[in-house]
XYZ file of C-alpha atoms in Angstrom:
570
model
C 115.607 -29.100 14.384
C 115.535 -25.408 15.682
C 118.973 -26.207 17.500
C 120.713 -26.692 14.209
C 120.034 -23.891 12.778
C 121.632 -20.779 13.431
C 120.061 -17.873 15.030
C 120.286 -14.615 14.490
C 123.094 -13.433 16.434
C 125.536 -16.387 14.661
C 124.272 -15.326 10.864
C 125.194 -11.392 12.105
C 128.784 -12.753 13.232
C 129.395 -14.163 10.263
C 128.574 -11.976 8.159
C 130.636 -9.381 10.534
C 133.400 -12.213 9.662
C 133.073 -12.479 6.033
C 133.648 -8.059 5.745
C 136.575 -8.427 7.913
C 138.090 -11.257 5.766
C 137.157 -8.941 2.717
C 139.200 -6.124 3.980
C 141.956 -7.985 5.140
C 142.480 -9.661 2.056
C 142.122 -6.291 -0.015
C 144.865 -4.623 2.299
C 147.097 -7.807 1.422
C 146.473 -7.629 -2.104
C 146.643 -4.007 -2.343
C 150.145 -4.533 -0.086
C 151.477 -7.468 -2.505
C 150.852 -4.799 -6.046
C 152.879 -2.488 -4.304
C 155.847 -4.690 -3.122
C 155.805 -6.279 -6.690
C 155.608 -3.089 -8.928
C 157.348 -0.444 -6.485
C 160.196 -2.761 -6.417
C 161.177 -2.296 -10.394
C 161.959 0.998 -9.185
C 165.331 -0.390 -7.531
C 166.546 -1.928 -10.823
C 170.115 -0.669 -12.279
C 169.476 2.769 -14.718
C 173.237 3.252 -16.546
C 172.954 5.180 -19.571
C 172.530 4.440 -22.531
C 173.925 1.198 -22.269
C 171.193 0.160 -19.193
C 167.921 1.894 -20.125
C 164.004 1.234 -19.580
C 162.351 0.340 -22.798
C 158.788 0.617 -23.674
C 156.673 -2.642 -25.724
C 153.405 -1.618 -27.259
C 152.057 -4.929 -26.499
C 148.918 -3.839 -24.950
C 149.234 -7.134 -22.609
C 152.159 -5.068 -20.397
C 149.197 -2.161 -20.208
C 147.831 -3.242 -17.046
C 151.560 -3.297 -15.231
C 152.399 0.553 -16.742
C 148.962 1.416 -15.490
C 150.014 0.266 -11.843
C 153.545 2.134 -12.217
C 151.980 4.893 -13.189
C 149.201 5.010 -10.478
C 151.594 4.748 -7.436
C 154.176 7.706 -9.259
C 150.538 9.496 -8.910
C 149.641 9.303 -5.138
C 152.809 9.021 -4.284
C 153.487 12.558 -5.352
C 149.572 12.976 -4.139
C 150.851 12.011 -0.452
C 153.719 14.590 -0.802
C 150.792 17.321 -1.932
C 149.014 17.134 0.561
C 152.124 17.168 3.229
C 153.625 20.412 1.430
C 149.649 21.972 1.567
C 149.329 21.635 5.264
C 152.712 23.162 6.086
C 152.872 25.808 3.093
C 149.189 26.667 3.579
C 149.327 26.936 7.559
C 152.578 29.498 7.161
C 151.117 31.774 4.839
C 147.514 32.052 6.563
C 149.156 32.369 9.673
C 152.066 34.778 9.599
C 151.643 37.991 7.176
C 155.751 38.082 7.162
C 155.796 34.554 5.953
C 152.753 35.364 3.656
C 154.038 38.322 1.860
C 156.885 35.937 0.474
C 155.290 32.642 0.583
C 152.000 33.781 -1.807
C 154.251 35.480 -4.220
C 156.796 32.232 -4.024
C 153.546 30.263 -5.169
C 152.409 32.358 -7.817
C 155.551 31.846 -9.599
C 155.757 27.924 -8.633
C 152.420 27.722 -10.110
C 153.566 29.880 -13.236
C 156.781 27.200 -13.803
C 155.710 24.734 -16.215
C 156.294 20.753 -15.754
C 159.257 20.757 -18.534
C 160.717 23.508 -16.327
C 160.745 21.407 -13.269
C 162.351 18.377 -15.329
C 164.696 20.733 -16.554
C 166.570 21.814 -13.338
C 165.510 18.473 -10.917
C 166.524 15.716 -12.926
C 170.194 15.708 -13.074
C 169.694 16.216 -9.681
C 167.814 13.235 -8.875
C 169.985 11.237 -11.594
C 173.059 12.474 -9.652
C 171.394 11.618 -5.836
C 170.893 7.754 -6.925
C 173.675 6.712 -9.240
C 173.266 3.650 -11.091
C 169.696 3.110 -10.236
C 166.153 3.972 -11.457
C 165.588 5.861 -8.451
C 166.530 8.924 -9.207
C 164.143 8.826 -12.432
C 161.694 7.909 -10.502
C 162.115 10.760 -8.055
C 162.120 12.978 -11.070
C 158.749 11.724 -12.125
C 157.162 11.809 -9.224
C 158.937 15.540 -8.307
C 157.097 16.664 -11.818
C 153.878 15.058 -11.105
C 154.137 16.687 -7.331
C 154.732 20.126 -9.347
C 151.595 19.482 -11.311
C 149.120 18.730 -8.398
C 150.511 21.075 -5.164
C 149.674 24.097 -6.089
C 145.974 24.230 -6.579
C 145.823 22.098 -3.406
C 147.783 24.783 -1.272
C 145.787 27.859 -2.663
C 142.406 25.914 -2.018
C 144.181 25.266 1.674
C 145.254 28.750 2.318
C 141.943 29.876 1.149
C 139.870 28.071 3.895
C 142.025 28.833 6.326
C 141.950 33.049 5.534
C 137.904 32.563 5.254
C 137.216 30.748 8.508
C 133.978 31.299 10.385
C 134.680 34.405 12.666
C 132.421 32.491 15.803
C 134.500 29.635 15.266
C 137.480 31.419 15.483
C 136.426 33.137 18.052
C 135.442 29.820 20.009
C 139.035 27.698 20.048
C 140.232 31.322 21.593
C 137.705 31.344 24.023
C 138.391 27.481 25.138
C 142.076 28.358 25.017
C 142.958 25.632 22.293
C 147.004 25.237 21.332
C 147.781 26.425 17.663
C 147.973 22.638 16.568
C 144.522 21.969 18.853
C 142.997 24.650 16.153
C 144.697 23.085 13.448
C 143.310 19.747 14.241
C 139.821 20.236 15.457
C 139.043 23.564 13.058
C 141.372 24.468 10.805
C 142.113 21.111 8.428
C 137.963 19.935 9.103
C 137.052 23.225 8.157
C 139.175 23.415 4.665
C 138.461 19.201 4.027
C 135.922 19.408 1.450
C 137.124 21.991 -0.559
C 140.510 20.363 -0.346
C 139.370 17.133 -1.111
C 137.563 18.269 -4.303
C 140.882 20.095 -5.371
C 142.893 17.323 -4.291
C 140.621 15.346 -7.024
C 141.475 17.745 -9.620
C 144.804 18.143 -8.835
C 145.163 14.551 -9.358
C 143.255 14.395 -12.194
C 145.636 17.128 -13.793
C 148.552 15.117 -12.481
C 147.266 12.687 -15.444
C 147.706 15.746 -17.715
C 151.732 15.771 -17.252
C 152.139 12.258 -16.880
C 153.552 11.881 -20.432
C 155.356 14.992 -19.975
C 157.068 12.718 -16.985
C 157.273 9.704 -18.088
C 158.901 10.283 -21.577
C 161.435 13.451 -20.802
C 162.939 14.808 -23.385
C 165.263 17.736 -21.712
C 168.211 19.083 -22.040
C 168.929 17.143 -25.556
C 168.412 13.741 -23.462
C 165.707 11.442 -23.676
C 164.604 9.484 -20.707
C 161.670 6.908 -20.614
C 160.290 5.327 -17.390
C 157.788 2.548 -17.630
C 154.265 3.683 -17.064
C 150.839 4.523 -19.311
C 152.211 8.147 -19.869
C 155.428 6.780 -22.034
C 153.223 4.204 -23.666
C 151.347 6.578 -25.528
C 154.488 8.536 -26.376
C 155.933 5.620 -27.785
C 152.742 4.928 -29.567
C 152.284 8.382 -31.101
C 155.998 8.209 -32.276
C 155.009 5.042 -33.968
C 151.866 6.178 -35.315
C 150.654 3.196 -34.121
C 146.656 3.544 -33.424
C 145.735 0.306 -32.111
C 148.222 0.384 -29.164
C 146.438 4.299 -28.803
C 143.183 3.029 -28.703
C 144.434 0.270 -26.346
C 146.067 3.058 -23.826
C 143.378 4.951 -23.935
C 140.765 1.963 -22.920
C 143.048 1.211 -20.243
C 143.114 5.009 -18.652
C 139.767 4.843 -18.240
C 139.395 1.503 -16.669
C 142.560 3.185 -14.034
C 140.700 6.128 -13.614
C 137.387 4.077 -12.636
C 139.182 2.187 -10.299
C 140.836 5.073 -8.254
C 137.542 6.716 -8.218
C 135.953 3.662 -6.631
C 138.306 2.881 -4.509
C 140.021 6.035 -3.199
C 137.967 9.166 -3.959
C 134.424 7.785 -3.352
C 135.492 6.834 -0.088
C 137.600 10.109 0.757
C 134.238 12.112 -0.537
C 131.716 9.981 1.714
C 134.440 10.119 4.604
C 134.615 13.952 4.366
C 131.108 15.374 3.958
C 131.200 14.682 8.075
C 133.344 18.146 7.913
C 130.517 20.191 6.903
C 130.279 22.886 9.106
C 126.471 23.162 9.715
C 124.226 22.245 12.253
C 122.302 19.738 10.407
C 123.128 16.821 8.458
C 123.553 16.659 4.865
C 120.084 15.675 3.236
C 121.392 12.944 1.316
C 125.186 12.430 1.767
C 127.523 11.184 -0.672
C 127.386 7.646 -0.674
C 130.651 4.483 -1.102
C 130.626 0.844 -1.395
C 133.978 0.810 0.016
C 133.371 3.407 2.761
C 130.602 1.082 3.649
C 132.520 -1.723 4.065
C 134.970 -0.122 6.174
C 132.865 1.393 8.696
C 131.087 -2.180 9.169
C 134.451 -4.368 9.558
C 135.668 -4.304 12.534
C 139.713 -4.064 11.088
C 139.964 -0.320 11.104
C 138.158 0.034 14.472
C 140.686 -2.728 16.023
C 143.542 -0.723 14.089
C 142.284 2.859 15.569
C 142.674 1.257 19.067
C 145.821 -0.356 18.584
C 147.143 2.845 17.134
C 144.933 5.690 19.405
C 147.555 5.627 22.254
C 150.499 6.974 20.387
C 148.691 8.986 18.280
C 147.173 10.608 21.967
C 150.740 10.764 22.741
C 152.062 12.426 19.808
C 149.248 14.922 19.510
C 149.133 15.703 23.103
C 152.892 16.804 23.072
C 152.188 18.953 19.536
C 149.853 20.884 21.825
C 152.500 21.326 24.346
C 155.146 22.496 21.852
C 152.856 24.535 19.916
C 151.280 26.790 22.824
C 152.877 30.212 22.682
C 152.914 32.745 25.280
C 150.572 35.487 24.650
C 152.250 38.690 23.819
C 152.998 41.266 26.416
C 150.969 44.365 25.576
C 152.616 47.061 23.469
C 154.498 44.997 21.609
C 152.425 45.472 18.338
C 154.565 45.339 15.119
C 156.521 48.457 14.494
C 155.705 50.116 10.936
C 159.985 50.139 11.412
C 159.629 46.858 11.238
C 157.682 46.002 8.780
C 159.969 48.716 6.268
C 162.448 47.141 6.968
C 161.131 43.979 6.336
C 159.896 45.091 2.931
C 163.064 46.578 2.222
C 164.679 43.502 2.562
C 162.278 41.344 0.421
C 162.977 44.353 -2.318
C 166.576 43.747 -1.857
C 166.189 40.113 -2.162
C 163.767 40.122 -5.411
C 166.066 42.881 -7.026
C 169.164 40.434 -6.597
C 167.261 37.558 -7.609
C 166.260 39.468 -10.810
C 169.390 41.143 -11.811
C 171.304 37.459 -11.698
C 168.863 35.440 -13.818
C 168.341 38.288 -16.162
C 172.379 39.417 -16.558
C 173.915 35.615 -15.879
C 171.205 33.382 -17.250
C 170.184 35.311 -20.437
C 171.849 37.855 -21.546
C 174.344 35.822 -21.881
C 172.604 34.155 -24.925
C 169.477 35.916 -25.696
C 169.814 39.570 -27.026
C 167.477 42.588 -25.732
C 165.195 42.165 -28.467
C 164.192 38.818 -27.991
C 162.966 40.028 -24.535
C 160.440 42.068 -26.266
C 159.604 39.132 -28.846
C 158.980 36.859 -25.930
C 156.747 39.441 -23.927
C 154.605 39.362 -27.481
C 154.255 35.602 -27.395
C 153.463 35.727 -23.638
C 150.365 37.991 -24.310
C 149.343 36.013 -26.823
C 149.292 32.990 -24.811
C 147.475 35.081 -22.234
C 144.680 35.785 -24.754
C 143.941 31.999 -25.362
C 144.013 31.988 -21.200
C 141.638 34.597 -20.621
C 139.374 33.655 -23.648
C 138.979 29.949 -22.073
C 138.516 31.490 -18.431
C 135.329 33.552 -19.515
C 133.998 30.948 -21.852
C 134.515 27.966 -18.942
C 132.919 30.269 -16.623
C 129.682 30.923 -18.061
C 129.295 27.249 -19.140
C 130.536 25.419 -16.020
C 129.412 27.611 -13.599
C 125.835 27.124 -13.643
C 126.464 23.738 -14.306
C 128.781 23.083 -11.305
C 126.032 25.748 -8.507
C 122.988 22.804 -9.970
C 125.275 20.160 -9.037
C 126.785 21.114 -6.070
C 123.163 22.103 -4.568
C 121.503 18.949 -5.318
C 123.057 15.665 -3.359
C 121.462 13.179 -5.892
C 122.830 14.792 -8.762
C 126.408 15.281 -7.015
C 126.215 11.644 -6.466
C 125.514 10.684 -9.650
C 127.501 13.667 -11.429
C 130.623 13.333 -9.009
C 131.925 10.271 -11.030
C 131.283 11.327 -14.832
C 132.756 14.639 -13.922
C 135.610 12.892 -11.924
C 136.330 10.656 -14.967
C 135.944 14.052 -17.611
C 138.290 15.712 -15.220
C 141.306 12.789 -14.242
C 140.945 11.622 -18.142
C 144.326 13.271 -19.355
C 143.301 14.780 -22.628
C 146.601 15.120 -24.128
C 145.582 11.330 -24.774
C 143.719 12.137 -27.195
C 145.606 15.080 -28.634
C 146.695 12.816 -31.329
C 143.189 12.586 -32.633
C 142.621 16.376 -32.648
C 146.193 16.561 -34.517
C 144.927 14.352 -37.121
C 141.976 16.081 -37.365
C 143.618 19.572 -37.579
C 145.702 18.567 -40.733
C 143.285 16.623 -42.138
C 141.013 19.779 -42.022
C 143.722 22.689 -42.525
C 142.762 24.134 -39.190
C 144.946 26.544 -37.561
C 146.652 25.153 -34.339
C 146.452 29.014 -32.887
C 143.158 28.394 -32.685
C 142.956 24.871 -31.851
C 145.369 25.177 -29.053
C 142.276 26.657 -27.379
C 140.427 23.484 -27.528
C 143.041 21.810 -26.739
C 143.455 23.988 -23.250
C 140.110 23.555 -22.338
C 140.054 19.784 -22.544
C 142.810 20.649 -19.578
C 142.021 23.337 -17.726
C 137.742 23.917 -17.622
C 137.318 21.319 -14.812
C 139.597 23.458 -12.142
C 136.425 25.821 -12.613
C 133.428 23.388 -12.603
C 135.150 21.151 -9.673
C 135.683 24.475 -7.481
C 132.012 25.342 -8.556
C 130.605 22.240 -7.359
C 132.984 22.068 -3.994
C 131.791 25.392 -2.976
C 128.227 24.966 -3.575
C 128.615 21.402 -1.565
C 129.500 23.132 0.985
C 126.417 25.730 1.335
C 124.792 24.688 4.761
C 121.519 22.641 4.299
C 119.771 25.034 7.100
C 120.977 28.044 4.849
C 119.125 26.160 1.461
C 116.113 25.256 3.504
C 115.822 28.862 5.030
C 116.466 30.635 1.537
C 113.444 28.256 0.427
C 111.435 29.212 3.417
C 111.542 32.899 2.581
C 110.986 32.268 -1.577
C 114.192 33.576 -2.333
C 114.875 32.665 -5.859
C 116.699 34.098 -9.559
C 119.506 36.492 -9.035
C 119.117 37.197 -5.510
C 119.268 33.701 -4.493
C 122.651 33.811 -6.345
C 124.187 36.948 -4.909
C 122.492 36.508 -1.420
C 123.694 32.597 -0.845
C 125.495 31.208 -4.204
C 128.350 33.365 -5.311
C 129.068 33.936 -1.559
C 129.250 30.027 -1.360
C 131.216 29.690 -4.452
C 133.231 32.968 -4.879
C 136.555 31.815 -2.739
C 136.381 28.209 -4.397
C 136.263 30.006 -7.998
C 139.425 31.776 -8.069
C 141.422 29.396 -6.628
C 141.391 27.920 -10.718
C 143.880 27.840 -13.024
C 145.115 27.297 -16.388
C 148.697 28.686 -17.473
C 150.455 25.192 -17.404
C 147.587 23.337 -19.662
C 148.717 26.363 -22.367
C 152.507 24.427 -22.076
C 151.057 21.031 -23.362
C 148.464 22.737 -25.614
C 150.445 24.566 -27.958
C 152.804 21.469 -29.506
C 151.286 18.468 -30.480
C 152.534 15.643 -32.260
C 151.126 12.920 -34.673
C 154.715 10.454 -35.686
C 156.904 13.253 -37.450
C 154.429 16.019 -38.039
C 154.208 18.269 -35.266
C 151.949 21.607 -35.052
C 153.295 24.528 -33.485
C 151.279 27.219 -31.989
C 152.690 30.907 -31.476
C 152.934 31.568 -27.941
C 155.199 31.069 -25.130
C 154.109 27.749 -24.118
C 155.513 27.103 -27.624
C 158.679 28.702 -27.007
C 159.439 27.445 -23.847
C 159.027 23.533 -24.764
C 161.364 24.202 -28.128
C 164.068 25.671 -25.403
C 163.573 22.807 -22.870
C 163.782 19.656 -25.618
C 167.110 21.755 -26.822
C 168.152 22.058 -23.534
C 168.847 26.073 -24.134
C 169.520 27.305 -20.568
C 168.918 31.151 -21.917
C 166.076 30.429 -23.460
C 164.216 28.138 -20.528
C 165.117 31.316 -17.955
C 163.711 33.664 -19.966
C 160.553 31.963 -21.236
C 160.086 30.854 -17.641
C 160.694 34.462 -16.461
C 158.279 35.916 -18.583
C 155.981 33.320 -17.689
C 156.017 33.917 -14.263
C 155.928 37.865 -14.636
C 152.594 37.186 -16.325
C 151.163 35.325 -13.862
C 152.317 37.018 -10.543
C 151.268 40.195 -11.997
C 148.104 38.854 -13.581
C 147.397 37.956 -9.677
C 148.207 40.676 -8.355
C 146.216 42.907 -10.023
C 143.065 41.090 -10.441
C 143.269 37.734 -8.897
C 144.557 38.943 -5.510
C 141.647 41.788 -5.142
C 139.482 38.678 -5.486
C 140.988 36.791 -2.808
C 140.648 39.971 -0.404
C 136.973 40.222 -1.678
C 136.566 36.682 -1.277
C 137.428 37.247 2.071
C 136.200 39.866 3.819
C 132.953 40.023 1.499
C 131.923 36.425 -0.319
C 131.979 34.155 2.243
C 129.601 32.272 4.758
């Protein structure tokens, strides 16, 4: 009888065999939703005789939700490609940074309307006769939405490295993309990661904005959960709301299962400590992974090219070390500054003489400036009001591994849940109520913008070294020296990486069927220009948008960054 059964070994084999089915199968299935949904992408777009519609039956939910979802790592994939190279340049060369950080500032300042505005004939033009090109519009919006807080949080890590580290991969004489590799991206993972999950989440923010254009006095609608719930607030149609709402949430569940539980478990091996983690971030799916033996037998199919490839990036990427005396020449870097002047002077004088003089007059300049600062008020009121409620929220998390376990999803789901879904609600409520949309657009922001602050908060206390806890512990280090001595430094560069100028775009108009509240402010003016499709209007809004922002940074948020670096930081 003992020979029939099976021993040990055989019952460990199989159920070795039964996880490697499981991921096999998932990989198929996740291979087959992609084939079958990516491929509507190809069909003919000819308008207006050829156009996408949109049915509220909540039965085609589930296929928007899909179409919607790949638009969003798609553009996610792109992110993090344009973070690595963007990021690298600007911590690496101060030429390239001088004119890559401003460049960023006012990419970041540009709101998602302003994007469709300029790209989409483009894209329209680049695939004629086919969906593509709306697609690529879509997905160029949603890229515009989620980059920018990624490269900053990038950037950052890179400009705050550990000096001994540093100092280590010169010592061991390590090729540029050796540092890059084996410091410089495991170094910045974690905070990237956790921006990268509120990037994405905020990516959910603009979806409508993407799906359903309406620029340039055209209106273009691609298939996906973002123009559903256009169409249904158009049609003041509640049930299909309700519907669209229930099904965002079951999405956003399912990515956060599937993709950033994983990524999160996969990168708290970055920490850069000498212990372990006390309790690391736990995944199902990670879990799975690492016991199948499909990636492993992948890795080693794989592992000789990739040796290949990465061995020859060293090659290429080893520079000569400069002869000495050839320091930069102040000369030089005059002259270099003279020509960025030059540069930002010509730039200047042809959007503000050829793009809107030539139909705004010289006091609408002034008007605009007015509704710019006002919009800056409702910015700054929601930074300091976020801050002293998240913060402390986001340092308990962050320094406690249970509760970021058990926090990471609710705060995930709070965060990715775009709340211009349920900006119909708060419309109905407003006029129902007779409350002022100046004031509501506040809310309205918030519902946006306060989880850049509590996800940085809770990535850069995550990342506090558990010796550092232990030995601040040790010595009964507590109350407000515990938070200047270990916590702000922790948290200080991850902080003002936030952000919240494009939420104030999608905050100020907001629509219930035909009754639409308007709040004063340039987020305001600048979607009334872009639905109109006034050229003049869109540069100078824009303009005036981006003034504020770059010299908002400059003045307060850049002396931060410096401080961040040379001051708050482990």
């Amino acid at each position: 009888m003992q020979a029939f059964l099976p021993g040990s070994g055989s019952l460990r084999r199989v159920r070795y065999g039964l996880t490697d089915v499981a991921v096999i199968l998932g990989a198929l299935v996740l291979l087959a939703v992609i084939a079958r949904f990516g491929s509507e992408s190809f069909v003919a777009f000819t308008p207006p005789r050829n156009v996408p519609t949109i049915s509220l039956d909540p039965h085609m939910l589930p296929g928007y939700a899909v179409r919607s979802t790949l638009r969003m790592f798609i553009a996610l994939v792109a992110s993090f490609a344009f973070t690595f190279v963007y990021g690298y340049a600007a911590a690496h060369n101060r030429y390239a940074e001088r004119v890559l950080i401003p460049a960023l500032d006012i990419l970041q300042s540009v709101p998602v309307l302003g994007f469709l505005s300029i790209t989409i004939t483009g894209f329209i033009a680049l695939f004629p006769g086919s969906l593509l090109g709306l697609e690529a519009a879509a997905i160029f919006a949603i890229f515009t939405s989620q980059v920018w807080n990624m490269t900053f949080s990038f950037y950052q890590s890179l400009r705050t490295l550990p000096q001994d580290l540093v100092e280590a991969t010169a010592a061991y004489g390590l090729s540029p993309w050796e540092r890059f590799v084996r410091l410089e991206v495991p170094a910045g993972t974690i905070g990237l990661v956790w921006n990268a999950m509120m990037s994405f989440g905020g990516g959910w923010f603009f979806l409508a904005a993407s799906e359903a254009i309406s620029v340039l006095n055209s209106n273009f609608t691609l298939p996906g959960i973002g123009s559903y719930v256009a169409v249904a607030v158009k049609a003041q149609n509640m049930p299909a709301l309700g519907w669209a709402v229930l099904t965002m949430a079951v999405t956003i569940l399912l990515v956060d299962q599937l993709f950033w539980r994983p990524l999160v478990a996969w990168s708290d091996k970055f920490r850069l400590e000498q212990s372990a983690s006390a309790e690391p971030p736990q995944s199902w799916l990670y879990d799975l992974l690492r016991r199948s033996r499909v990636p492993h037998a992948f890795g080693r199919v794989t592992q000789p090219v990739g040796d290949v490839l990465s061995r020859g990036l060293a090659v290429l990427s080893r520079v000569r070390p400069r002869p000495a005396g050839r320091a930069s020449s102040p000369l030089v870097d005059r002259a270099y500054d003279a020509v960025i002047l030059l540069a930002v002077l010509g730039l200047i004088y042809y959007i503000v003489e050829q793009r809107i003089l030539t139909g705004v007059g010289v006091g609408e300049i002034g008007h605009v400036a007015l509704l710019g600062l006002v919009t800056l008020t409702r910015v700054v009121v929601l930074l300091i009001v976020a801050t002293l409620v998240w913060t402390p929220i986001g340092v308990t998390i962050g320094l406690s591994p249970t509760l970021t376990r058990r926090a990471q999803p609710i705060a995930l789901f709070l965060a990715s849940f775009p709340a211009n879904f349920i900006f119909p609600f708060a419309t109905l409520a407003f006029i129902r109520l007779h409350l002022s949309i100046n004031f509501g657009s506040i809310l309205l922001m918030a519902l946006g913008a306060q989880w850049y602050i509590l996800f940085n908060t809770i990535a850069g206390a995550s990342s506090v070294p558990t010796d550092l806890r232990e030995m601040t512990d040790d010595i009964g280090l507590g109350g407000w020296q515990r938070w200047r001595r270990l916590i702000i430094p922790a948290i200080f560069s991850s902080w003002v990486t936030g952000g919240t100028w494009n939420a104030s775009i999608v905050s100020e108009v907001v629509s219930w069927g035909s009754t639409t509240l308007v709040a004063t402010g340039l987020g305001s003016y600048i979607t009334e220009a872009t639905t109109k499709g006034d050229w003049p209007r869109i540069w100078l809004g824009v303009s005036v948008m981006s003034l504020y922002v770059v010299g908002i940074n400059r003045l307060f948020w850049r002396r931060l960054y410096r401080l961040a670096e040379t001051r708050y930081h482990l």
